[in-house]
PDB file of C-alpha atoms in Angstrom:
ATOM      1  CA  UNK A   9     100.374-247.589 -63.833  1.00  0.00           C
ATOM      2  CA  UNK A  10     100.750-249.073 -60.391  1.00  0.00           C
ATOM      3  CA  UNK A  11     102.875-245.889 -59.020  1.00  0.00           C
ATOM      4  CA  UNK A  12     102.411-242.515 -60.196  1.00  0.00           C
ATOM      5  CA  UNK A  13     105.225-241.032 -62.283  1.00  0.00           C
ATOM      6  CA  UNK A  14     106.344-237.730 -60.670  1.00  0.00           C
ATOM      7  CA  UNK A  15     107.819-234.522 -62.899  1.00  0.00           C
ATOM      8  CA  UNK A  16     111.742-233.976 -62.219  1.00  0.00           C
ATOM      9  CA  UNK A  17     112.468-230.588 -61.907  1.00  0.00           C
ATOM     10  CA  UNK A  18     108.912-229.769 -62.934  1.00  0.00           C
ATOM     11  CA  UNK A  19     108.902-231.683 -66.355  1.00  0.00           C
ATOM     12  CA  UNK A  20     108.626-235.155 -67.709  1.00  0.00           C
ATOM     13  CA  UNK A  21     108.834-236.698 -70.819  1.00  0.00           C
ATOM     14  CA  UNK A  22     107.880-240.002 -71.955  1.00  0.00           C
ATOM     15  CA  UNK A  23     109.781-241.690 -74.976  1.00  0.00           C
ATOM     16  CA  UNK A  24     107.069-244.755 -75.735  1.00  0.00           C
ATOM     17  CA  UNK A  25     105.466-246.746 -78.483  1.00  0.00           C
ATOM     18  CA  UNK A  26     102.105-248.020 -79.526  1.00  0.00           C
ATOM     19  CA  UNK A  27     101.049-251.043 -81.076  1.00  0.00           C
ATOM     20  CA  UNK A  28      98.267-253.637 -81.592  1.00  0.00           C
ATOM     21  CA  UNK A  29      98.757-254.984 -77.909  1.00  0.00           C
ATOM     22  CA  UNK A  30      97.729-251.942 -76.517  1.00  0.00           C
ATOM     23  CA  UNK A  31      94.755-251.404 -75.522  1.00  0.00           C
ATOM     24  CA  UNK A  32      92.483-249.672 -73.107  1.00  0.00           C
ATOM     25  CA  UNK A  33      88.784-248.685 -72.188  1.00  0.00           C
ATOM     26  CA  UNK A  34      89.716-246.055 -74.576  1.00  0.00           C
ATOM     27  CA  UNK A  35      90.465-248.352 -77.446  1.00  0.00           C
ATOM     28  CA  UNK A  36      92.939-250.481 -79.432  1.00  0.00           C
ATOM     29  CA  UNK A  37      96.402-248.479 -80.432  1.00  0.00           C
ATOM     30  CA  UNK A  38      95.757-247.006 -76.573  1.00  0.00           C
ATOM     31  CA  UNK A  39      98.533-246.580 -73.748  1.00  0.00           C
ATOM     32  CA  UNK A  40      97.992-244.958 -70.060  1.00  0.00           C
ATOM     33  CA  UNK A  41     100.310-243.206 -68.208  1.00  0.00           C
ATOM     34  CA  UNK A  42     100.274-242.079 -64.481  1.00  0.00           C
ATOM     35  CA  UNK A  43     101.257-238.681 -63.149  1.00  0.00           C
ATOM     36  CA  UNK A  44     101.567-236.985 -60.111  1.00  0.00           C
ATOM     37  CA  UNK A  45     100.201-233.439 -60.051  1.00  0.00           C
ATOM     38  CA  UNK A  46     100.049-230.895 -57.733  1.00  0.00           C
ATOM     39  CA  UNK A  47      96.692-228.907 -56.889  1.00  0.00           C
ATOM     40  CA  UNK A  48      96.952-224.938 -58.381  1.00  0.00           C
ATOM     41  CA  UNK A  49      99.412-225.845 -60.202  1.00  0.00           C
ATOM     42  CA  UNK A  50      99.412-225.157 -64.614  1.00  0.00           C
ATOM     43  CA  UNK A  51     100.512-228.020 -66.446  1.00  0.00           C
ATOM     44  CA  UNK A  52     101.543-227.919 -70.167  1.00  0.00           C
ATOM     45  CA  UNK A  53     101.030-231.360 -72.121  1.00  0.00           C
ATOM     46  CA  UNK A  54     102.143-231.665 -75.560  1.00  0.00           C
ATOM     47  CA  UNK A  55     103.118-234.566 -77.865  1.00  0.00           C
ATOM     48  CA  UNK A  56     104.551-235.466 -80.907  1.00  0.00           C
ATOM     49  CA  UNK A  57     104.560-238.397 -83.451  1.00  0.00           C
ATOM     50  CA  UNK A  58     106.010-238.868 -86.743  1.00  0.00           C
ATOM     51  CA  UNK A  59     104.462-242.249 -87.183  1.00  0.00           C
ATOM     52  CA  UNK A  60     101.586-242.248 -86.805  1.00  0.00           C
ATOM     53  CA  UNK A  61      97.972-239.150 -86.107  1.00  0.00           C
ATOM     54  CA  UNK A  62      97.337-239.289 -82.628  1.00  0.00           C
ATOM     55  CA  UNK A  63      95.321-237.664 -79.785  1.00  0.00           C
ATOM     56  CA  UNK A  64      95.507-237.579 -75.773  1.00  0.00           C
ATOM     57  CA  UNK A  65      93.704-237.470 -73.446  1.00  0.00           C
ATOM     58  CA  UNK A  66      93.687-236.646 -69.200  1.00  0.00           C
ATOM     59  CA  UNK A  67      91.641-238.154 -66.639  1.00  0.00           C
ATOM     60  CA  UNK A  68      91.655-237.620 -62.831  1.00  0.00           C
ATOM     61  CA  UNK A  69      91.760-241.256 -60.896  1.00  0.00           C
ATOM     62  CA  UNK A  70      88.050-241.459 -60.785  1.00  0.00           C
ATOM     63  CA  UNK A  71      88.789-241.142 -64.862  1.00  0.00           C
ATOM     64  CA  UNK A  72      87.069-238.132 -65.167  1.00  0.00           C
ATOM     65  CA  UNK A  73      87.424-236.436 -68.506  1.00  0.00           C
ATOM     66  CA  UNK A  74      89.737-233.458 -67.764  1.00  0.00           C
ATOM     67  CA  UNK A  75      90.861-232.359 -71.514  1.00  0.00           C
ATOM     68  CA  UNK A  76      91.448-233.846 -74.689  1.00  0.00           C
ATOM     69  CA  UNK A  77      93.820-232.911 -77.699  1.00  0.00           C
ATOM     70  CA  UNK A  78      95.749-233.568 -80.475  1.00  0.00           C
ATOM     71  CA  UNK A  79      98.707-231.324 -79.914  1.00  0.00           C
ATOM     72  CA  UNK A  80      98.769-229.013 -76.755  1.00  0.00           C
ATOM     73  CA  UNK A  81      96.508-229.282 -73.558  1.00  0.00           C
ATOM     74  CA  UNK A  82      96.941-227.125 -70.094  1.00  0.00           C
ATOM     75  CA  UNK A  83      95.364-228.111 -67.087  1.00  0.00           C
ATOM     76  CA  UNK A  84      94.877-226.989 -63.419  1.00  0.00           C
ATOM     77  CA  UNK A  85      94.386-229.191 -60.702  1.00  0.00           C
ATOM     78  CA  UNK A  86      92.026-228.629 -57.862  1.00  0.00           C
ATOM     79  CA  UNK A  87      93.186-231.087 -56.068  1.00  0.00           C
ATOM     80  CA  UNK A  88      96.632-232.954 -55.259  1.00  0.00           C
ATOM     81  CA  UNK A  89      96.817-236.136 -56.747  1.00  0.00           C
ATOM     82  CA  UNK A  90      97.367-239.319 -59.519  1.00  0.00           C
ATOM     83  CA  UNK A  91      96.036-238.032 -63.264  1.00  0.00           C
ATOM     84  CA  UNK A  92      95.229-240.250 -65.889  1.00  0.00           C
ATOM     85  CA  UNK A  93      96.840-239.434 -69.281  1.00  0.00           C
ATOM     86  CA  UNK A  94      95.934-241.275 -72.429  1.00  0.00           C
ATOM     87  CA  UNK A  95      97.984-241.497 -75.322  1.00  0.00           C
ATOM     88  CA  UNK A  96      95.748-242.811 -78.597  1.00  0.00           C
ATOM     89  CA  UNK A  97      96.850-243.641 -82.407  1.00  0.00           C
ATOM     90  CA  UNK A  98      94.107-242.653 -84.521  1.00  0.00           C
ATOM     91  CA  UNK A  99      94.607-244.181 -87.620  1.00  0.00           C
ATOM     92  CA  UNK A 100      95.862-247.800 -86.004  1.00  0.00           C
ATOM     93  CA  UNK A 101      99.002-247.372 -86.715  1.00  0.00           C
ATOM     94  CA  UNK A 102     102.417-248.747 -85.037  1.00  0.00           C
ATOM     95  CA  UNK A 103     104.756-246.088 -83.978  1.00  0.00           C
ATOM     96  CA  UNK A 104     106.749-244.238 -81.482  1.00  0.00           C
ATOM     97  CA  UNK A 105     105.745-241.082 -79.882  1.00  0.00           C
ATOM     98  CA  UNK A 106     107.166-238.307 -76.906  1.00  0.00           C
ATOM     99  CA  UNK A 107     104.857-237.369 -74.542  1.00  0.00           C
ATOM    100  CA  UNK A 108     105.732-233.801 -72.253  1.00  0.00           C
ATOM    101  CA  UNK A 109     104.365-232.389 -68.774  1.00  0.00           C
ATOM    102  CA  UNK A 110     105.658-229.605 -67.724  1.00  0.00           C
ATOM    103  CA  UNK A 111     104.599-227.008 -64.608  1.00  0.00           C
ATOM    104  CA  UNK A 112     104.812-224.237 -65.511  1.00  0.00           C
ATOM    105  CA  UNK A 113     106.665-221.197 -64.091  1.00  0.00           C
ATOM    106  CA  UNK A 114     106.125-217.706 -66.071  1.00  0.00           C
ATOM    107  CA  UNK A 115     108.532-214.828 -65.279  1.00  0.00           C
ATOM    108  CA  UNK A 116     107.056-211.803 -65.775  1.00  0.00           C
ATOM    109  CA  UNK A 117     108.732-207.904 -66.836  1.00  0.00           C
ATOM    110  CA  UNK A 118     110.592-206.666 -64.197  1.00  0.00           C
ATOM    111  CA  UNK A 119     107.778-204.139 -63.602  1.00  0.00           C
ATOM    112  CA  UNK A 120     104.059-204.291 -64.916  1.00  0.00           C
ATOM    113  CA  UNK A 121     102.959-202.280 -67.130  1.00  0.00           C
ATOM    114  CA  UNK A 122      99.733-199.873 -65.735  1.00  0.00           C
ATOM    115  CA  UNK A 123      96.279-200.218 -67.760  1.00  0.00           C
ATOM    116  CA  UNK A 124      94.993-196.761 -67.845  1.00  0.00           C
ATOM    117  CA  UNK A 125      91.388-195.589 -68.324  1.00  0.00           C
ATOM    118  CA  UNK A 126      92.099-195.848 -72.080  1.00  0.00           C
ATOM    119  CA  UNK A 127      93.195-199.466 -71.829  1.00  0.00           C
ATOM    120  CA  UNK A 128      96.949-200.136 -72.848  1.00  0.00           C
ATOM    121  CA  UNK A 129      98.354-201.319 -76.146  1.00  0.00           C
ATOM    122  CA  UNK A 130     102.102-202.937 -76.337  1.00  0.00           C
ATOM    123  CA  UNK A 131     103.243-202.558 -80.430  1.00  0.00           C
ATOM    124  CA  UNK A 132     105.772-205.562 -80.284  1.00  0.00           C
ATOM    125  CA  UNK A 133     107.457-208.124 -82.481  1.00  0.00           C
ATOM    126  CA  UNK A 134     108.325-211.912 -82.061  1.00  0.00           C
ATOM    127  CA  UNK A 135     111.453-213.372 -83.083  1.00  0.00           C
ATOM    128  CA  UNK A 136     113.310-216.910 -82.095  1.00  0.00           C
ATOM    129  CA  UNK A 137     115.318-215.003 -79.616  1.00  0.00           C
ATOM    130  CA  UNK A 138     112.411-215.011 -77.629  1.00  0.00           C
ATOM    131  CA  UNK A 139     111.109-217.600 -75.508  1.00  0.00           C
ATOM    132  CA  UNK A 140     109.258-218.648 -72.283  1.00  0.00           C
ATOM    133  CA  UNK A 141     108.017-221.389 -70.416  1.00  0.00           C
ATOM    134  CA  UNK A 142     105.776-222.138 -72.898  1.00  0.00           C
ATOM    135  CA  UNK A 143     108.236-222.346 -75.785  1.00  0.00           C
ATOM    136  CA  UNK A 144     110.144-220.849 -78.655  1.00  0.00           C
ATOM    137  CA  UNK A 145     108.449-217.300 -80.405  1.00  0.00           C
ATOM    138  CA  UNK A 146     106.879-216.449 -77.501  1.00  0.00           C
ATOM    139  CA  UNK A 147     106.834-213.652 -75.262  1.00  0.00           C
ATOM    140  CA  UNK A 148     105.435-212.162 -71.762  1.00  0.00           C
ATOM    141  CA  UNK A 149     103.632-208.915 -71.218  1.00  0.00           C
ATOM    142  CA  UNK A 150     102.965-208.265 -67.575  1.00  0.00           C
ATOM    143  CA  UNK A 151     100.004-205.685 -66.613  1.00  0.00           C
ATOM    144  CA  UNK A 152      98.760-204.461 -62.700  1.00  0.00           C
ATOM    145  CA  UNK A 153      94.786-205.314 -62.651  1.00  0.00           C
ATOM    146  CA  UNK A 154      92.384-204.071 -60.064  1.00  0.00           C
ATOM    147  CA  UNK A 155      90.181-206.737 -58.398  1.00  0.00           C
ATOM    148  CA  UNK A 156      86.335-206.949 -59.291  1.00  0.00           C
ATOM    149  CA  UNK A 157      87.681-205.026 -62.507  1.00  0.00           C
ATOM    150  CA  UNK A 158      86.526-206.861 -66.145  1.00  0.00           C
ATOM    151  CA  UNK A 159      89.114-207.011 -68.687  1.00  0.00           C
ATOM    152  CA  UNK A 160      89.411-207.740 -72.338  1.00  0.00           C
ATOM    153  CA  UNK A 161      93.007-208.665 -73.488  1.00  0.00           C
ATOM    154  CA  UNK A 162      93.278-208.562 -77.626  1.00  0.00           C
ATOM    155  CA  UNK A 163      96.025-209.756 -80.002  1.00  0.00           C
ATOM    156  CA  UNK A 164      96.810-208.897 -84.059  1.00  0.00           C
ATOM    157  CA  UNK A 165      99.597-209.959 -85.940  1.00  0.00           C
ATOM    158  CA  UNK A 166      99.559-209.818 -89.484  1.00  0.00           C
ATOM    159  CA  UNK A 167     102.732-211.777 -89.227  1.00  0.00           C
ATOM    160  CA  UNK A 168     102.149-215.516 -88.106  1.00  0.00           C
ATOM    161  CA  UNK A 169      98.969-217.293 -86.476  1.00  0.00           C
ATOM    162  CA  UNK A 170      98.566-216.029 -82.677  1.00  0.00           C
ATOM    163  CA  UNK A 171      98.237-217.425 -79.512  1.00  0.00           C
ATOM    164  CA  UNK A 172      97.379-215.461 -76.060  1.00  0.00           C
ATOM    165  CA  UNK A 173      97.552-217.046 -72.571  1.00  0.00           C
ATOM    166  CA  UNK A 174      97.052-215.070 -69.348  1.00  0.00           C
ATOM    167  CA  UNK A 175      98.405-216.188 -65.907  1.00  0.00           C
ATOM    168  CA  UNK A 176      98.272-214.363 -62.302  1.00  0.00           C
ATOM    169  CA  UNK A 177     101.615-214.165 -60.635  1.00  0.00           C
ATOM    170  CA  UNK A 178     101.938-217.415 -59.488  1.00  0.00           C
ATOM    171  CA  UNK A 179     101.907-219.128 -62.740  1.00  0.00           C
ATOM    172  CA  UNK A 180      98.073-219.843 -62.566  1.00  0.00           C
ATOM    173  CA  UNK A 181      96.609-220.246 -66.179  1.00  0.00           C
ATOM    174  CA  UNK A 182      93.547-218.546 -66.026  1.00  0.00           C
ATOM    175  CA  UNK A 183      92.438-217.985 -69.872  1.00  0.00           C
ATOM    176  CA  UNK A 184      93.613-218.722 -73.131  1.00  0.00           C
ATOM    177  CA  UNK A 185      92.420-217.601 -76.899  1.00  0.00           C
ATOM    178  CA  UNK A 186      93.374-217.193 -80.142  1.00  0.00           C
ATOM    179  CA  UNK A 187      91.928-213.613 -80.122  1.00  0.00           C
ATOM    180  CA  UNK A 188      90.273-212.477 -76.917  1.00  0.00           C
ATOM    181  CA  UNK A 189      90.754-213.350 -73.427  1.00  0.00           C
ATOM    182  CA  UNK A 190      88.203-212.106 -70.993  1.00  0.00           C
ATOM    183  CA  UNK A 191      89.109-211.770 -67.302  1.00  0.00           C
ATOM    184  CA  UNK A 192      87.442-210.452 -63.901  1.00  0.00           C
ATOM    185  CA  UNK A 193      90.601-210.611 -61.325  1.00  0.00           C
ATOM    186  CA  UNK A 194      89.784-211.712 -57.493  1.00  0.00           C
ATOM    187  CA  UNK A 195      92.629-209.298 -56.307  1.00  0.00           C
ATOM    188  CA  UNK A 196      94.608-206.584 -57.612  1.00  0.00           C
ATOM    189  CA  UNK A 197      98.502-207.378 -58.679  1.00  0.00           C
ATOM    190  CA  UNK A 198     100.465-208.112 -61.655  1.00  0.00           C
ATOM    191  CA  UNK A 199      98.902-210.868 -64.310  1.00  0.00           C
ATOM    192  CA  UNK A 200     101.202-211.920 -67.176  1.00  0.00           C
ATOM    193  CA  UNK A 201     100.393-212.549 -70.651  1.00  0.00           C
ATOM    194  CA  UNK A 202     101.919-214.335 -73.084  1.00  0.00           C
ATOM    195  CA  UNK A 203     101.983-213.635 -77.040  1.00  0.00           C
ATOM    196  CA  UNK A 204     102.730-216.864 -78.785  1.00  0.00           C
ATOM    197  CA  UNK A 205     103.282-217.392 -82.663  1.00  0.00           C
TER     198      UNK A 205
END
């Protein structure tokens, strides 16, 4: 695009379609958008189509693969500047389809919670009361890490299909799993995880 959309209030969302006439260096069924991001910064990108399977993709300007998906993507910038994101139908299909950035901003516990010699475990449950930046049935944990320290951050729920993301205090993403996230901080203070079903 010939001017870089920027995110209002830290989001955006695009309400677009796709069809035959679009088409990029990616392929046919293809549309590009431009956005404005801001170096440091975590970025959430989601989308959602009934009409049609699709997949996105982001580029920096020198269209750079950054990340690709077909449902969620984060993504920190090193540097200030236009990104590239490509929205794709993959079955060549006409349709419409939302498209979401959002920065993120995670509020952590009032006060961290200490990990001891023995580790730490939090027994907790998820319900659609809770929510964070990162969406419905999903909650923080904050812990105070020591720099130079190696940590191992675990999740089971017997209950629904987990996710676990792990920021430092200012709302850097800085590992995300499934089932394990592995982290060696560069300075001690709180880091905030989040449990999400």
């Amino acid at each position: 695009e010939a001017k870089p959309r920027t995110l209002g209030k830290n989001n955006l969302e695009i309400n677009d379609q796709l069809g035959e006439k679009d088409v990029t260096d990616v392929g046919k069924f293809t549309k590009v958008f431009s956005v404005q991001l801001k170096a440091g910064k975590s970025y959430m990108l989601d989308a959602e189509s009934q009409d049609f399977d699709y997949q996105f993709y982001l580029f920096d300007r020198k269209s750079k693969l950054l990340a690709q998906d077909h449902a969620r993507m984060f993504h920190v910038p090193v540097a200030d500047g236009e990104h590239r994101i490509v929205m794709s139908a993959l079955d060549a299909l006409e349709g419409k389809f939302d498209l979401r950035i959002r920065e993120l901003n995670v509020t952590g516990e009032a006060k961290s919670r200490a990990v001891g010699k023995a580790g730490l475990k939090h027994n907790d449950e998820l319900d659609e009361k809770n929510s964070t930046d990162l969406g419905d049935f999903s909650r923080v944990v904050s812990v105070q890490l020591k720099a130079g320290q190696p940590y191992m951050f675990d999740i089971k729920a017997s209950d629904f299909d987990s996710q676990l993301y792990l920021f430092d205090h200012k709302s850097k993403l800085l590992g995300q799993d499934h089932n394990k996230v592995f982290h060696v901080p560069s300075a001690d203070g709180a880091h905030h995880l989040i449990v999400k079903s």
